[in-house]
PDB file of C-alpha atoms in Angstrom:
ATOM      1  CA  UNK P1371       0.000   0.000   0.000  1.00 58.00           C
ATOM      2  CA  UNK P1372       1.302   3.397  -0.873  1.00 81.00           C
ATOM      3  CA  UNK P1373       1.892   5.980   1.941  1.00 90.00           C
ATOM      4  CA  UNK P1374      -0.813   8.652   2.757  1.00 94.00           C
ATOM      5  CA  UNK P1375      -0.753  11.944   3.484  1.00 96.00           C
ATOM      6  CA  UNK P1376      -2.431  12.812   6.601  1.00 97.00           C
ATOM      7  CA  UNK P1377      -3.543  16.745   7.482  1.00 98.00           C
ATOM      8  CA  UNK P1378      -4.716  18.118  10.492  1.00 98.00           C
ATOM      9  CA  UNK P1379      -7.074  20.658  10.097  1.00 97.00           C
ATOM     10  CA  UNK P1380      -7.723  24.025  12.619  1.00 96.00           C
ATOM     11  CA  UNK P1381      -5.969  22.762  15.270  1.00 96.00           C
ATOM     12  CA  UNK P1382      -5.394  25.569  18.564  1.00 95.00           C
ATOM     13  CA  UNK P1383      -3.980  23.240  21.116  1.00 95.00           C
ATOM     14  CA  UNK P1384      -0.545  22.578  21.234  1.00 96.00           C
ATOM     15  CA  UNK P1385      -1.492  19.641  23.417  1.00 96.00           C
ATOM     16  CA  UNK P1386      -3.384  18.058  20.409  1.00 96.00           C
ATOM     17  CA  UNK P1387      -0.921  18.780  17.455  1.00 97.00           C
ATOM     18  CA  UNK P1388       2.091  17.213  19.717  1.00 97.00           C
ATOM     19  CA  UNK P1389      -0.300  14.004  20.429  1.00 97.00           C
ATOM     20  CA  UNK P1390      -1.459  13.894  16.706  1.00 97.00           C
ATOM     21  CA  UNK P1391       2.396  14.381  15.845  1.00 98.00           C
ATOM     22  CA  UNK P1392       2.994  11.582  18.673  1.00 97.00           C
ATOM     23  CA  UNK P1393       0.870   8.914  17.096  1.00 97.00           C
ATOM     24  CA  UNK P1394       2.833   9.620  13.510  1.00 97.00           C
ATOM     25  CA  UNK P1395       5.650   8.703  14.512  1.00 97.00           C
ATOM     26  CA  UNK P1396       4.536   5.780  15.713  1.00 95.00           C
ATOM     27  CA  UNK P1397       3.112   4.565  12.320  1.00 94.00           C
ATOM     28  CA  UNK P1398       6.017   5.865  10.154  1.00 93.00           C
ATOM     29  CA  UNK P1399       5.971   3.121   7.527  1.00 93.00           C
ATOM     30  CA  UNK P1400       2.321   4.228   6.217  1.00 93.00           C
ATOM     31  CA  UNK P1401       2.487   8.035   6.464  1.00 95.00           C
ATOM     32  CA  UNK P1402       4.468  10.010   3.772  1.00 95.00           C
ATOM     33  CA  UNK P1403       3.672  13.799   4.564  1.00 97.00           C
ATOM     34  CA  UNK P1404       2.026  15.382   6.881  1.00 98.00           C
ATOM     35  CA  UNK P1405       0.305  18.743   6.687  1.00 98.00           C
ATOM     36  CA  UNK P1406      -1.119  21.501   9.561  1.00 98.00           C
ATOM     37  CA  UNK P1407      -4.169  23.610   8.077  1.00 97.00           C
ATOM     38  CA  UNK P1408      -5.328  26.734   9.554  1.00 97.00           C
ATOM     39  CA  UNK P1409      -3.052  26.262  13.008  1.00 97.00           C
ATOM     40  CA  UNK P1410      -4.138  28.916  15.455  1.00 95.00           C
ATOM     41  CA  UNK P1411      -3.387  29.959  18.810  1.00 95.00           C
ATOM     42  CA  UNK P1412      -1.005  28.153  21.486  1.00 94.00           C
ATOM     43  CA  UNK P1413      -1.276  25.546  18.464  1.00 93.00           C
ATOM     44  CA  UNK P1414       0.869  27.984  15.728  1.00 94.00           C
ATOM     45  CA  UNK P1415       2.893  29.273  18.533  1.00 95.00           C
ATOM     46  CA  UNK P1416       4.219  26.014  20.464  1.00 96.00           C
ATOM     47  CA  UNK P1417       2.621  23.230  18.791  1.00 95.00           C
ATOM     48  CA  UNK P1418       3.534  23.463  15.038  1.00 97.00           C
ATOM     49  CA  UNK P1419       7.645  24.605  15.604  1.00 97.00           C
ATOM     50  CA  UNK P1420       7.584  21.383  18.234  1.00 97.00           C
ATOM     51  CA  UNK P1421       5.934  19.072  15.499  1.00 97.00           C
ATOM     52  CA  UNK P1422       8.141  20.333  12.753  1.00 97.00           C
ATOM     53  CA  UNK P1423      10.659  19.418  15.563  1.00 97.00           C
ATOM     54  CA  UNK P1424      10.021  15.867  16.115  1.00 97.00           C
ATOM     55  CA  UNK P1425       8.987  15.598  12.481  1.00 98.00           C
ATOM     56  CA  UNK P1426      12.334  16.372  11.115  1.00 97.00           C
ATOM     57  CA  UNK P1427      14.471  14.504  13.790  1.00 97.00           C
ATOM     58  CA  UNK P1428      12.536  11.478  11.799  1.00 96.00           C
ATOM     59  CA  UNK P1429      12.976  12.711   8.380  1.00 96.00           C
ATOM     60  CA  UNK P1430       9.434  13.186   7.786  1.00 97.00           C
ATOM     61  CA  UNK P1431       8.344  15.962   5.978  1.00 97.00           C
ATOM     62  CA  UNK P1432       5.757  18.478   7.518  1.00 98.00           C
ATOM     63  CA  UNK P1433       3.788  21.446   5.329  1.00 98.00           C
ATOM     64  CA  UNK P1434       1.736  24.200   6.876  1.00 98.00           C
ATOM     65  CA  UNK P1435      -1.160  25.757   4.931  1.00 98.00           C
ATOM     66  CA  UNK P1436      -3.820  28.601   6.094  1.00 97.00           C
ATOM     67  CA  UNK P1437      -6.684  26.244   5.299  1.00 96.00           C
ATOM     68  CA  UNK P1438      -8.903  23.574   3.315  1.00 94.00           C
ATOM     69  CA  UNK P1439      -8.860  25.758   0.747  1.00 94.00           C
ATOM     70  CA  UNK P1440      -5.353  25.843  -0.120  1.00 96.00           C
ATOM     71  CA  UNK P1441      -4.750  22.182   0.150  1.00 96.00           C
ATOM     72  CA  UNK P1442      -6.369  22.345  -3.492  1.00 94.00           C
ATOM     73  CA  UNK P1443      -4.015  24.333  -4.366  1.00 95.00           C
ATOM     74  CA  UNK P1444      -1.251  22.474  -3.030  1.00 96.00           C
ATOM     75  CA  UNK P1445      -2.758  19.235  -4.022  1.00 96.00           C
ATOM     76  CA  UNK P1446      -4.897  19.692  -7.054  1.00 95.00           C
ATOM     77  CA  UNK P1447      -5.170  16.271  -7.832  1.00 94.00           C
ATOM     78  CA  UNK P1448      -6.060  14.749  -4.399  1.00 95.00           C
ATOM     79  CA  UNK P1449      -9.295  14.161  -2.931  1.00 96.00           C
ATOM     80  CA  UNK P1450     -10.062  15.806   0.395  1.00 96.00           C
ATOM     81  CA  UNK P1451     -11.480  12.793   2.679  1.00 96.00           C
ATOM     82  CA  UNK P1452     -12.487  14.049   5.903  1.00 96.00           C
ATOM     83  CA  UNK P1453     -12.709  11.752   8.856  1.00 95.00           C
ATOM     84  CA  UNK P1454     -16.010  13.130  10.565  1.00 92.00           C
ATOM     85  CA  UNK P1455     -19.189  11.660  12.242  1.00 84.00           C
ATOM     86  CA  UNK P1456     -22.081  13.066  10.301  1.00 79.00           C
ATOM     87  CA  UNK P1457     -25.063  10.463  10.704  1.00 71.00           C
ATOM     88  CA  UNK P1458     -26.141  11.777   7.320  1.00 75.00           C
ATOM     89  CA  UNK P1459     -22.823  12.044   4.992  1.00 79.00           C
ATOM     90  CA  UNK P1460     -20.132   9.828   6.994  1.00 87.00           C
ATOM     91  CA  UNK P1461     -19.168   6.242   5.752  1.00 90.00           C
ATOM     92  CA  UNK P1462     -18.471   3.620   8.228  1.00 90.00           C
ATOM     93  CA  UNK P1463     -15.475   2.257   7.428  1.00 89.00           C
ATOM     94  CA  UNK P1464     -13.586  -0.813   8.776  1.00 89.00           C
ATOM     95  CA  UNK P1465      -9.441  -0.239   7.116  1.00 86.00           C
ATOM     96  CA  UNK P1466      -8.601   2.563   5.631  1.00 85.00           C
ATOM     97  CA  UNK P1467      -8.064  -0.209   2.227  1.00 86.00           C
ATOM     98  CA  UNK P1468     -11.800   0.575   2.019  1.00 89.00           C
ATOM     99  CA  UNK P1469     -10.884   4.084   0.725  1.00 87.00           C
ATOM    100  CA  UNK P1470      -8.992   2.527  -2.574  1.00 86.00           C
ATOM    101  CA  UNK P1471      -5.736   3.690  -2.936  1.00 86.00           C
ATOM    102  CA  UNK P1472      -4.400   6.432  -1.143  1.00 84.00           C
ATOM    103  CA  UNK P1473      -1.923   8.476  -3.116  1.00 84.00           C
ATOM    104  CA  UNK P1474      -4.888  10.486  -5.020  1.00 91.00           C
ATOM    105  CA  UNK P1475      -6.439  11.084  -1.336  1.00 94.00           C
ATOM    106  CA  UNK P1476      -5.507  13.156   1.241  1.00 97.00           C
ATOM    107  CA  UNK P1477      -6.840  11.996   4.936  1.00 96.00           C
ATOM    108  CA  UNK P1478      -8.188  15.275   6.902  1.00 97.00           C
ATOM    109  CA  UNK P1479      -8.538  15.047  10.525  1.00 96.00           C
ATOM    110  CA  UNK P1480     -10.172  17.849  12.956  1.00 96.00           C
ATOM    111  CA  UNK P1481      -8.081  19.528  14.944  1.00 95.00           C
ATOM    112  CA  UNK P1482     -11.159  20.694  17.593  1.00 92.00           C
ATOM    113  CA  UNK P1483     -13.163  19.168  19.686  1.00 88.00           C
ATOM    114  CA  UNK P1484     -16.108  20.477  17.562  1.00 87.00           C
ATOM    115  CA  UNK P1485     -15.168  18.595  14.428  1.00 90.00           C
ATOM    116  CA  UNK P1486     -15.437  20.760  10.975  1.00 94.00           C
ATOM    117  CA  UNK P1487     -17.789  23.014  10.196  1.00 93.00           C
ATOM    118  CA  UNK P1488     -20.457  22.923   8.108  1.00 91.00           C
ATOM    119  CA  UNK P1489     -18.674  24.695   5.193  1.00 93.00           C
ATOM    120  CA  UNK P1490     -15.802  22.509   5.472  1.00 94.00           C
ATOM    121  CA  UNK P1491     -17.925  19.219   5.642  1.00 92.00           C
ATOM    122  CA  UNK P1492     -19.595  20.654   1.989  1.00 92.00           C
ATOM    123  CA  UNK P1493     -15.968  20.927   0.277  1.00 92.00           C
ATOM    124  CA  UNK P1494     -15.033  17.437   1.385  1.00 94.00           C
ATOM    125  CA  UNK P1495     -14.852  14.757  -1.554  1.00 94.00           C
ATOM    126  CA  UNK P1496     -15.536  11.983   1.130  1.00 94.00           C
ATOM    127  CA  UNK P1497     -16.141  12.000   4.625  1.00 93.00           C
ATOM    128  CA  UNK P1498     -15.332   8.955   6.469  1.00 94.00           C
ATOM    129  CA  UNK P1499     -15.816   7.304  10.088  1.00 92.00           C
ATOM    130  CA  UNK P1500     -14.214   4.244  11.774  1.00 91.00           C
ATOM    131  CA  UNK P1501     -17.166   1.620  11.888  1.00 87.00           C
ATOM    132  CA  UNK P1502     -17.671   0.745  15.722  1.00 84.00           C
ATOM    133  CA  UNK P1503     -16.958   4.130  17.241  1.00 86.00           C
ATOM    134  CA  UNK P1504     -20.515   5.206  18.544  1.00 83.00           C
ATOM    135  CA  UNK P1505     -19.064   9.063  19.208  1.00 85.00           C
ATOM    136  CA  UNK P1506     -16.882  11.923  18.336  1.00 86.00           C
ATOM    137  CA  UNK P1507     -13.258  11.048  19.705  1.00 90.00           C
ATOM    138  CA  UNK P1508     -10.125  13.554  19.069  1.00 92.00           C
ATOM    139  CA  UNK P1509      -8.118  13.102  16.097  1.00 93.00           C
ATOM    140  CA  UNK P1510      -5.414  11.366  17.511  1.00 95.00           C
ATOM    141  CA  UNK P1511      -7.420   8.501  18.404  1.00 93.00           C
ATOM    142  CA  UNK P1512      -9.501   8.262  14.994  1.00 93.00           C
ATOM    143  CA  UNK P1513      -5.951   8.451  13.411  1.00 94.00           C
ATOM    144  CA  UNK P1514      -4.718   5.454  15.793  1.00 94.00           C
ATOM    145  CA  UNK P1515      -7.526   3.480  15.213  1.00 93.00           C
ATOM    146  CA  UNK P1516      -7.558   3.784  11.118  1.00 92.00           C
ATOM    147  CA  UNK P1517      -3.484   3.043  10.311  1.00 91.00           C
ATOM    148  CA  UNK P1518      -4.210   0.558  12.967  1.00 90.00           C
ATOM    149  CA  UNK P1519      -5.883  -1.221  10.670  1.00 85.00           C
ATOM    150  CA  UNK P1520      -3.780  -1.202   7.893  1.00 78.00           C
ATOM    151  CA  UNK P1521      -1.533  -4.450   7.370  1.00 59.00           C
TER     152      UNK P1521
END
């Protein structure tokens, strides 16, 4: 399977960016790139320069954009998945394999406790949700549990 590229999106908490970054390097072998959108807060002050950081001490490379919106720009031939639970647009998953193949995707997690917004739920190409989780969890779980279950 080809590596993905994982982003995560409008993240404030420098608390959350370091665990998200935490849980990369854990799964090295099936992430190629990872990418911050729309960091804000304690999050762009501490929490991005730390992830770049630990990021680099493991040769991984790290981009920072202002927000969805650019990742098109960035990435105009990658799908924007968004890993979200909306009862009406989210599909269970079980593997991430489910998704097809993942170098023409690019794996969006929420940086808040809220989740994305309505706006950013519209631009999504796909929105996903691990099957079996009954509730919102933060992004470093969901991103636990889906390279988890890659082989």
């Amino acid at each position: 399977m080809d590596k993905l590229i994982v982003v995560l999106h409008d993240a404030s908490s420098q608390a959350r960016i370091n665990n998200f970054i935490k849980v990369i390097l854990a799964f090295t072998d099936k992430i190629s790139l990872v990418v911050i959108s729309k960091p804000s807060g304690a999050g762009a002050m501490y929490g991005v320069p730390e992830a770049s950081k630990l990021l680099y001490k493991e040769s991984m490379p790290l981009i920072v954009v202002p927000d969805l919106k650019d990742l098109r720009e960035v990435f105009p031939n990658k799908k924007l998945v968004l890993v979200a639970l909306d009862e009406e647009k989210s599909k269970r998953i079980r593997t991430l394999s489910e998704l097809g193949d993942p170098s023409d995707k690019l794996l969006v997690f929420p940086g808040s406790d809220g989740g994305f917004s309505k706006k950013e739920l519209l631009e999504a190409d796909d929105i996903v949700y691990p099957l079996g989780l009954k509730r919102e969890v933060p992004a470093e779980a969901l991103l636990a549990v889906l390279l988890s279950s890659l082989s």
